[in-house]
mmCIF file of C-alpha atoms and ligand atoms in Angstrom:
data_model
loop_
_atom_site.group_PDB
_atom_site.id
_atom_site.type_symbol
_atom_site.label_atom_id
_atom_site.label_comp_id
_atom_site.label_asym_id
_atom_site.label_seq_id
_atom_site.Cartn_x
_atom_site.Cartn_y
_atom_site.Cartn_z
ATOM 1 C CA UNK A 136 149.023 -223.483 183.216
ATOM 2 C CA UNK A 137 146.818 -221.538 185.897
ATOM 3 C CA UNK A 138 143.470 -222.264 187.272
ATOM 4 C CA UNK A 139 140.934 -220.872 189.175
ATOM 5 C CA UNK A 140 139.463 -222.957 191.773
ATOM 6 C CA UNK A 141 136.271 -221.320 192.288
ATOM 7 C CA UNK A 142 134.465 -223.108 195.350
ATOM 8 C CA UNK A 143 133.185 -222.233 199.072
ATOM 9 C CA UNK A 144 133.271 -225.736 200.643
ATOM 10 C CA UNK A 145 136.517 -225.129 202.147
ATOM 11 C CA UNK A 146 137.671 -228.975 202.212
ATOM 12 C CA UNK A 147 136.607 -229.960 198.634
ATOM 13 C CA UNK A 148 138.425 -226.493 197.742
ATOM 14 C CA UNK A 149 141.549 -227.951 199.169
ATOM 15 C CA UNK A 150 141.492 -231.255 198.163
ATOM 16 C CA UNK A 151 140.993 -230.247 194.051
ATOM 17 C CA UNK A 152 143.700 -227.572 194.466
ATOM 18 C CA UNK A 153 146.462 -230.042 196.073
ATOM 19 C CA UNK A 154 145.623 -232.688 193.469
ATOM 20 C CA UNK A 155 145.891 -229.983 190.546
ATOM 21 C CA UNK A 156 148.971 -228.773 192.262
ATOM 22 C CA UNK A 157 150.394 -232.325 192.028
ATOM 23 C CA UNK A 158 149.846 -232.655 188.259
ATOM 24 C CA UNK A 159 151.809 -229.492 188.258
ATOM 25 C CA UNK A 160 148.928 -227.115 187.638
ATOM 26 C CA UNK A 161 149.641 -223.267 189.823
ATOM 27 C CA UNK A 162 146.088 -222.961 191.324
ATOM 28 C CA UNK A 163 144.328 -220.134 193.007
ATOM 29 C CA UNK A 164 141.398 -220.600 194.935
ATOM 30 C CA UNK A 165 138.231 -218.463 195.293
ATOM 31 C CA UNK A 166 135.792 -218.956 197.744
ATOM 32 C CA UNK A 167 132.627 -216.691 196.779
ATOM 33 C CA UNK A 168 131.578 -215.390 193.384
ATOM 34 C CA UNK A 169 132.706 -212.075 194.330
ATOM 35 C CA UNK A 170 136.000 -212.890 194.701
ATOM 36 C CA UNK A 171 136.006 -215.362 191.670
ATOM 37 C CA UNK A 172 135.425 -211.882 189.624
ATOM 38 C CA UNK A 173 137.944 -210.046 191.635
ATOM 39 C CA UNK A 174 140.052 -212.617 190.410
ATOM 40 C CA UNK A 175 139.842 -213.094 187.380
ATOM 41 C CA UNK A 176 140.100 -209.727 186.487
ATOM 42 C CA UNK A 177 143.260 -209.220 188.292
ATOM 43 C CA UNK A 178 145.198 -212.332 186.716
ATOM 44 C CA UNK A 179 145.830 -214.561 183.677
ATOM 45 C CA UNK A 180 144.023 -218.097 184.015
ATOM 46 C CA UNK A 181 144.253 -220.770 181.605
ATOM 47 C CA UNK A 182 140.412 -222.262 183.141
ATOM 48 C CA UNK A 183 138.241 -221.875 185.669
ATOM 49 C CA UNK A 184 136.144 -224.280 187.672
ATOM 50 C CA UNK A 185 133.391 -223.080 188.788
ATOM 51 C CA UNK A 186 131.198 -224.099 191.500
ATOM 52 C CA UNK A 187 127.223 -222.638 191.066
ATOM 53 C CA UNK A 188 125.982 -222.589 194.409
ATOM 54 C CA UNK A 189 128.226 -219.481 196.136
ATOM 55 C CA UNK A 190 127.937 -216.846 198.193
ATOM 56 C CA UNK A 191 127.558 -212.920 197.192
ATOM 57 C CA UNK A 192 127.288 -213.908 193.730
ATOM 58 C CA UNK A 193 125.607 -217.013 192.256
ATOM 59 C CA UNK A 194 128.212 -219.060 189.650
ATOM 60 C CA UNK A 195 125.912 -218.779 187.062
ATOM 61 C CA UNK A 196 126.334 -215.033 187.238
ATOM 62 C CA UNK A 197 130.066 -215.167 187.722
ATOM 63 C CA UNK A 198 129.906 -217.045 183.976
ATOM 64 C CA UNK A 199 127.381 -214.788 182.553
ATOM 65 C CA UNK A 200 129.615 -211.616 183.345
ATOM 66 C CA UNK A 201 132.683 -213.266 182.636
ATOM 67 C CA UNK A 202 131.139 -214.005 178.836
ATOM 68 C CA UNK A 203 129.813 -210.765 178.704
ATOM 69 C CA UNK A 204 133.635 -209.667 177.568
ATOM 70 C CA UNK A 205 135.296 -212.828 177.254
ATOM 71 C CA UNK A 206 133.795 -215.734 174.905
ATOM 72 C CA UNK A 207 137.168 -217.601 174.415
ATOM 73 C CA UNK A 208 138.039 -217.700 178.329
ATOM 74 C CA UNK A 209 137.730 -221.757 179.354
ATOM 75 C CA UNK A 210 135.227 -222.473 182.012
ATOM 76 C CA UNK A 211 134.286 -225.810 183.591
ATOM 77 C CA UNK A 212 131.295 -226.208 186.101
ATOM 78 C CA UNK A 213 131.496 -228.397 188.802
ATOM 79 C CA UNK A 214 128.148 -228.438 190.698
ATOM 80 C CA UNK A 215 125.776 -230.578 192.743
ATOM 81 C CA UNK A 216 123.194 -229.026 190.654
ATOM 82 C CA UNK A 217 122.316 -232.165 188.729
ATOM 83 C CA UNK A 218 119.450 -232.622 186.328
ATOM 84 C CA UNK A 219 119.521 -232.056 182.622
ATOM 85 C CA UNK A 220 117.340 -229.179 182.819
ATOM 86 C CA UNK A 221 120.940 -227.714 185.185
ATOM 87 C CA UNK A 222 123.569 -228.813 182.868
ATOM 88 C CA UNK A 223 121.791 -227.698 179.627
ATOM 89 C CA UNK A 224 121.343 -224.625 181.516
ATOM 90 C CA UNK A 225 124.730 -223.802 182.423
ATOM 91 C CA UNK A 226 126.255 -225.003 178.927
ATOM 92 C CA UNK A 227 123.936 -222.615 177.226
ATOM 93 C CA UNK A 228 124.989 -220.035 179.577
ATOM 94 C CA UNK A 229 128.610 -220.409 177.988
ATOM 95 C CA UNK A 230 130.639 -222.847 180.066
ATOM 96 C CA UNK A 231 132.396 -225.255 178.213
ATOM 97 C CA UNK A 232 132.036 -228.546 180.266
ATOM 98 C CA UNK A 233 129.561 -229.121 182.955
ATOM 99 C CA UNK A 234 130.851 -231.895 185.943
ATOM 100 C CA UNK A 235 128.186 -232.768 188.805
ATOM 101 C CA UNK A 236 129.118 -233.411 192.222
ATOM 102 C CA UNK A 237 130.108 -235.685 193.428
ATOM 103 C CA UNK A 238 132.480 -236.763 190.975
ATOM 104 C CA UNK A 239 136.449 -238.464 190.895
ATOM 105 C CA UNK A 240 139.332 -236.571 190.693
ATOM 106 C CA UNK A 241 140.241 -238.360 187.356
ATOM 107 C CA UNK A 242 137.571 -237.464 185.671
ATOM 108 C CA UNK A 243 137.784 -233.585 186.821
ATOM 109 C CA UNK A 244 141.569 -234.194 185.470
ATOM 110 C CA UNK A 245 140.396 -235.527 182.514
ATOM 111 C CA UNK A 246 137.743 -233.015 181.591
ATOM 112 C CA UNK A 247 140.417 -230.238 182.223
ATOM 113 C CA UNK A 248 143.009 -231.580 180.131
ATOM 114 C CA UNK A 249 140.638 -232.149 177.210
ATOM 115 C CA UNK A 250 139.503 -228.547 177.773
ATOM 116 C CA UNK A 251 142.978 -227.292 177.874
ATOM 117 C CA UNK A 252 143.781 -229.090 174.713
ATOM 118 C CA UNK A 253 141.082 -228.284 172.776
ATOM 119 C CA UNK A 254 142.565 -224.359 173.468
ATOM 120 C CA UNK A 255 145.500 -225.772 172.382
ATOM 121 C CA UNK A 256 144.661 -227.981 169.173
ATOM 122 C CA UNK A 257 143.305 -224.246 167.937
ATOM 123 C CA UNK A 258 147.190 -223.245 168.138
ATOM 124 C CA UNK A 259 149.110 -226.317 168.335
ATOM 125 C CA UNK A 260 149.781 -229.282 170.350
ATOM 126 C CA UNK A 261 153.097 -229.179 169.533
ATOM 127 C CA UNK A 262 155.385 -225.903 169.083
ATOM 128 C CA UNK A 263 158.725 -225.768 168.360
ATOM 129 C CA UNK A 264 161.326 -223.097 168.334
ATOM 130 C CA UNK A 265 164.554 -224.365 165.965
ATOM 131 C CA UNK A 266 165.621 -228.015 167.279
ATOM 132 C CA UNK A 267 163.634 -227.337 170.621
ATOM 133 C CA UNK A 268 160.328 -228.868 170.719
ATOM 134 C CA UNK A 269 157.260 -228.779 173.199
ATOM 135 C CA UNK A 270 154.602 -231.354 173.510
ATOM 136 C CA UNK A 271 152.102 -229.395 175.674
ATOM 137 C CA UNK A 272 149.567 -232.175 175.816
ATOM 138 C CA UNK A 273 152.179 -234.815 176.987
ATOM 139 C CA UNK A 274 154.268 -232.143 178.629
ATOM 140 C CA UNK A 275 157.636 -233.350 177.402
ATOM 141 C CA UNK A 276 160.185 -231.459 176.622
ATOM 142 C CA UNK A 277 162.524 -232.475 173.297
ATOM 143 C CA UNK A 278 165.622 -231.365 171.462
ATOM 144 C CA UNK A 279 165.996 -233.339 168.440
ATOM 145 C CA UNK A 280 165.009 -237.186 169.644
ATOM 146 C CA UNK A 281 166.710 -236.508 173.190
ATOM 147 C CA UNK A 282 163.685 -235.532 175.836
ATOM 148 C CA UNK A 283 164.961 -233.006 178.472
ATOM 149 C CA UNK A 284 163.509 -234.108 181.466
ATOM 150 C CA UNK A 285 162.453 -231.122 183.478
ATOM 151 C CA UNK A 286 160.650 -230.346 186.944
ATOM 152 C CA UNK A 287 156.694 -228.595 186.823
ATOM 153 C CA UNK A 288 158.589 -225.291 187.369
ATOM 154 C CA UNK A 289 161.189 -225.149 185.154
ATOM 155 C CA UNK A 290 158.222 -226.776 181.998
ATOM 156 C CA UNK A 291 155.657 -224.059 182.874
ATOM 157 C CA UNK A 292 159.102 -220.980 183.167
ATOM 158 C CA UNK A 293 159.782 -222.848 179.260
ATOM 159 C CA UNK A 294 155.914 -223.373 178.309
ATOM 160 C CA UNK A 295 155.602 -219.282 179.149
ATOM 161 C CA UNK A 296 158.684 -218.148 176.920
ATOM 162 C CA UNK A 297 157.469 -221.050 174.451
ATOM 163 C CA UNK A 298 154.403 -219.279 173.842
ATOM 164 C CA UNK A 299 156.062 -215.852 173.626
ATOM 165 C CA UNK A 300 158.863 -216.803 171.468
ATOM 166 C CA UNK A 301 160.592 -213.967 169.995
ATOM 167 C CA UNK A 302 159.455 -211.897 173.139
ATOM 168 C CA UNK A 303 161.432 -210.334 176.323
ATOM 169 C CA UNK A 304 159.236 -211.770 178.709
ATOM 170 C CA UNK A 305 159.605 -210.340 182.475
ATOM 171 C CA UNK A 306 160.555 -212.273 185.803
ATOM 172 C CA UNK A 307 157.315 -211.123 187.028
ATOM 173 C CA UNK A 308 155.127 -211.929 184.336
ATOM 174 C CA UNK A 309 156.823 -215.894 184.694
ATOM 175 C CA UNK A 310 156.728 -215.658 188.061
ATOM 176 C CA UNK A 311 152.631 -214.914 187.705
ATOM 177 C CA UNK A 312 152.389 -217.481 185.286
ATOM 178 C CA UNK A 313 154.174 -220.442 186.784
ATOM 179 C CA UNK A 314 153.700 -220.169 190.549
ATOM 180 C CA UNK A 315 150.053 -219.424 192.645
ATOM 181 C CA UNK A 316 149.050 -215.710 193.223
ATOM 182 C CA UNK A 317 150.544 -215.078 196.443
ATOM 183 C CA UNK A 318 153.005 -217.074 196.937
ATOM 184 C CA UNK A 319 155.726 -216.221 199.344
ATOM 185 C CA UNK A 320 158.449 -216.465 196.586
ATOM 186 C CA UNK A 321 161.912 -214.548 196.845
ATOM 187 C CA UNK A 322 163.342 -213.750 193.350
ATOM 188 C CA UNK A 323 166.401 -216.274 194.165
ATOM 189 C CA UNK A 324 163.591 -218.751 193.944
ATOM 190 C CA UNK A 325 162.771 -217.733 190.594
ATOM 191 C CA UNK A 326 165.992 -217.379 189.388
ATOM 192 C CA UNK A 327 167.466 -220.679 190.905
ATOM 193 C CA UNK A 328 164.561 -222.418 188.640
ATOM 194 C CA UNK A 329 165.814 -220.188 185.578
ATOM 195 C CA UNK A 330 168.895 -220.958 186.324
ATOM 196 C CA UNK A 331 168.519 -225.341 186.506
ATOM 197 C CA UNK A 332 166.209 -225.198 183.039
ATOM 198 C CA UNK A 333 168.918 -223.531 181.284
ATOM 199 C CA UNK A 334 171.328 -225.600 182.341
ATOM 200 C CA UNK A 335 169.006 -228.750 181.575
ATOM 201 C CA UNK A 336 168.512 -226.912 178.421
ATOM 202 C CA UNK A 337 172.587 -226.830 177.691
ATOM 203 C CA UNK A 338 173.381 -230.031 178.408
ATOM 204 C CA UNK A 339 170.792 -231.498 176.597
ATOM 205 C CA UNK A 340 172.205 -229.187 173.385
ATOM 206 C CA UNK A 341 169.586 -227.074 173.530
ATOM 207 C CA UNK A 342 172.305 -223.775 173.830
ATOM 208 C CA UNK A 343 171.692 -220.635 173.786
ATOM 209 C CA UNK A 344 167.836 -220.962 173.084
ATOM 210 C CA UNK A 345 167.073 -218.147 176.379
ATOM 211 C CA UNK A 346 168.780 -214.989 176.461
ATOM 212 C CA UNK A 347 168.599 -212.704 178.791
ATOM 213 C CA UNK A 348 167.455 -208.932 177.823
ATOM 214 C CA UNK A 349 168.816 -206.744 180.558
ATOM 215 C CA UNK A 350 166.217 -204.319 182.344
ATOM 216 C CA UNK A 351 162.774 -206.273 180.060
ATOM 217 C CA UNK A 352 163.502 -209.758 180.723
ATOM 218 C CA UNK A 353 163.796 -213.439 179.061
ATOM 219 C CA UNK A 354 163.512 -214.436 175.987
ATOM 220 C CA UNK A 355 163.398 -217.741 173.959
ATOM 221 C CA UNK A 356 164.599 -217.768 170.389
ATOM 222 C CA UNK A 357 166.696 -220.507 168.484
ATOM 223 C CA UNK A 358 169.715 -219.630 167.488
ATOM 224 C CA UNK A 359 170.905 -219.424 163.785
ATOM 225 C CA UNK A 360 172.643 -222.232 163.818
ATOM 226 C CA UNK A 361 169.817 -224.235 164.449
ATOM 227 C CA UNK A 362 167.532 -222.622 161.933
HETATM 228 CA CA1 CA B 1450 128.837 -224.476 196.849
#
């Protein structure tokens, strides 16, 4: 899952981006509105949380062009703007939650999971390909009653080719998806984390479930055996 920190106190930016990066979130960090747009036009988020008071372009503004093509996209406010008159304001303007400063870390966590899985429950909390099964709310990994244990890189690489079963997904488009924008990553990285959750994946019983398409990419699909 990706977010979009969108916030120009610099310290408060930090501080929700390490704690998100903890509970195994990649997180990218914007720190005017301008550059919230730039953002999010340039990459795939899962949510954005948005701060209102920002510089170049007011968060409010950010949402209202950001609905202006996108009505599904998940945004949460988190502002020190704080009467009713505020929040009824920005939920009418199209975010989807509305958090006022200051406010505890659990709760922000909280709010974002339950936005997250409400995107989900739409789809499914729970996907499976074959014997291989995905919690995405718990974030457990199973095959049959066995869980494979696996690391916050190697669940989002699986998460990505979970969702595009069936698909040759590219290292690049995994990469994107399961480590920050610009981050100093050498492909041995990427394939070294490839490389453990398939082997997780094997030993668990799970074999065979990601092939590899020369020149387009990965690609998760459950073998016959197991259909
Ligand atoms: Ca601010």
């Amino acid at each position: 899952m990706k977010l979009l920190v969108v916030e120009d106190e610099e310290l408060l930016s930090k501080t929700v981006a390490k704690g998100l990066r903890l509970l195994g979130y990649s997180v990218d960090c914007a720190f005017d509105g301008e550059e919230a747009l730039y953002l999010y036009e340039v990459n795939q988020y899962d949510l954005m949380i948005l701060d209102l008071n920002l510089p170049k372009i007011d968060g409010l503004e950010v949402l209202r062009r950001i609905r202006s093509q996108d009505d599904t996209f998940r945004v949460l406010i988190l502002s020190a703007r704080n009467t009713l008159e505020d929040k009824v304001n920005g939920l009418d303007q199209g975010s989807n939650d509305y958090l006022t400063k200051p406010f505890e870390f659990q709760e922000l966590e909280a709010r974002i999971r339950g936005l997250l899985r409400r995107r989900f429950t739409t789809v499914n909390t729970i996907i499976n390909c074959g014997r291989l099964c995905m919690d995405t709310v718990a974030r457990q990994v199973w095959w049959g009653d066995t869980e494979v244990k696996l690391t916050r890189k190697e669940y989002s690489l699986l998460e990505y080719l979970f969702v595009h079963a069936g698909q040759a997904v590219g290292a690049e488009e995994l990469i994107e998806h399961a480590w920050d924008s610009g981050a100093d990553l050498f492909s041995n990285t990427f394939r070294f984390h490839m490389h453990s959750l398939r082997r997780k994946l094997d030993n668990a019983g799970a074999k065979e479930y990601i092939i590899t398409e020369r020149g387009k990419g990965y690609r998760l699909q459950c073998p016959k055996e197991d259909l």
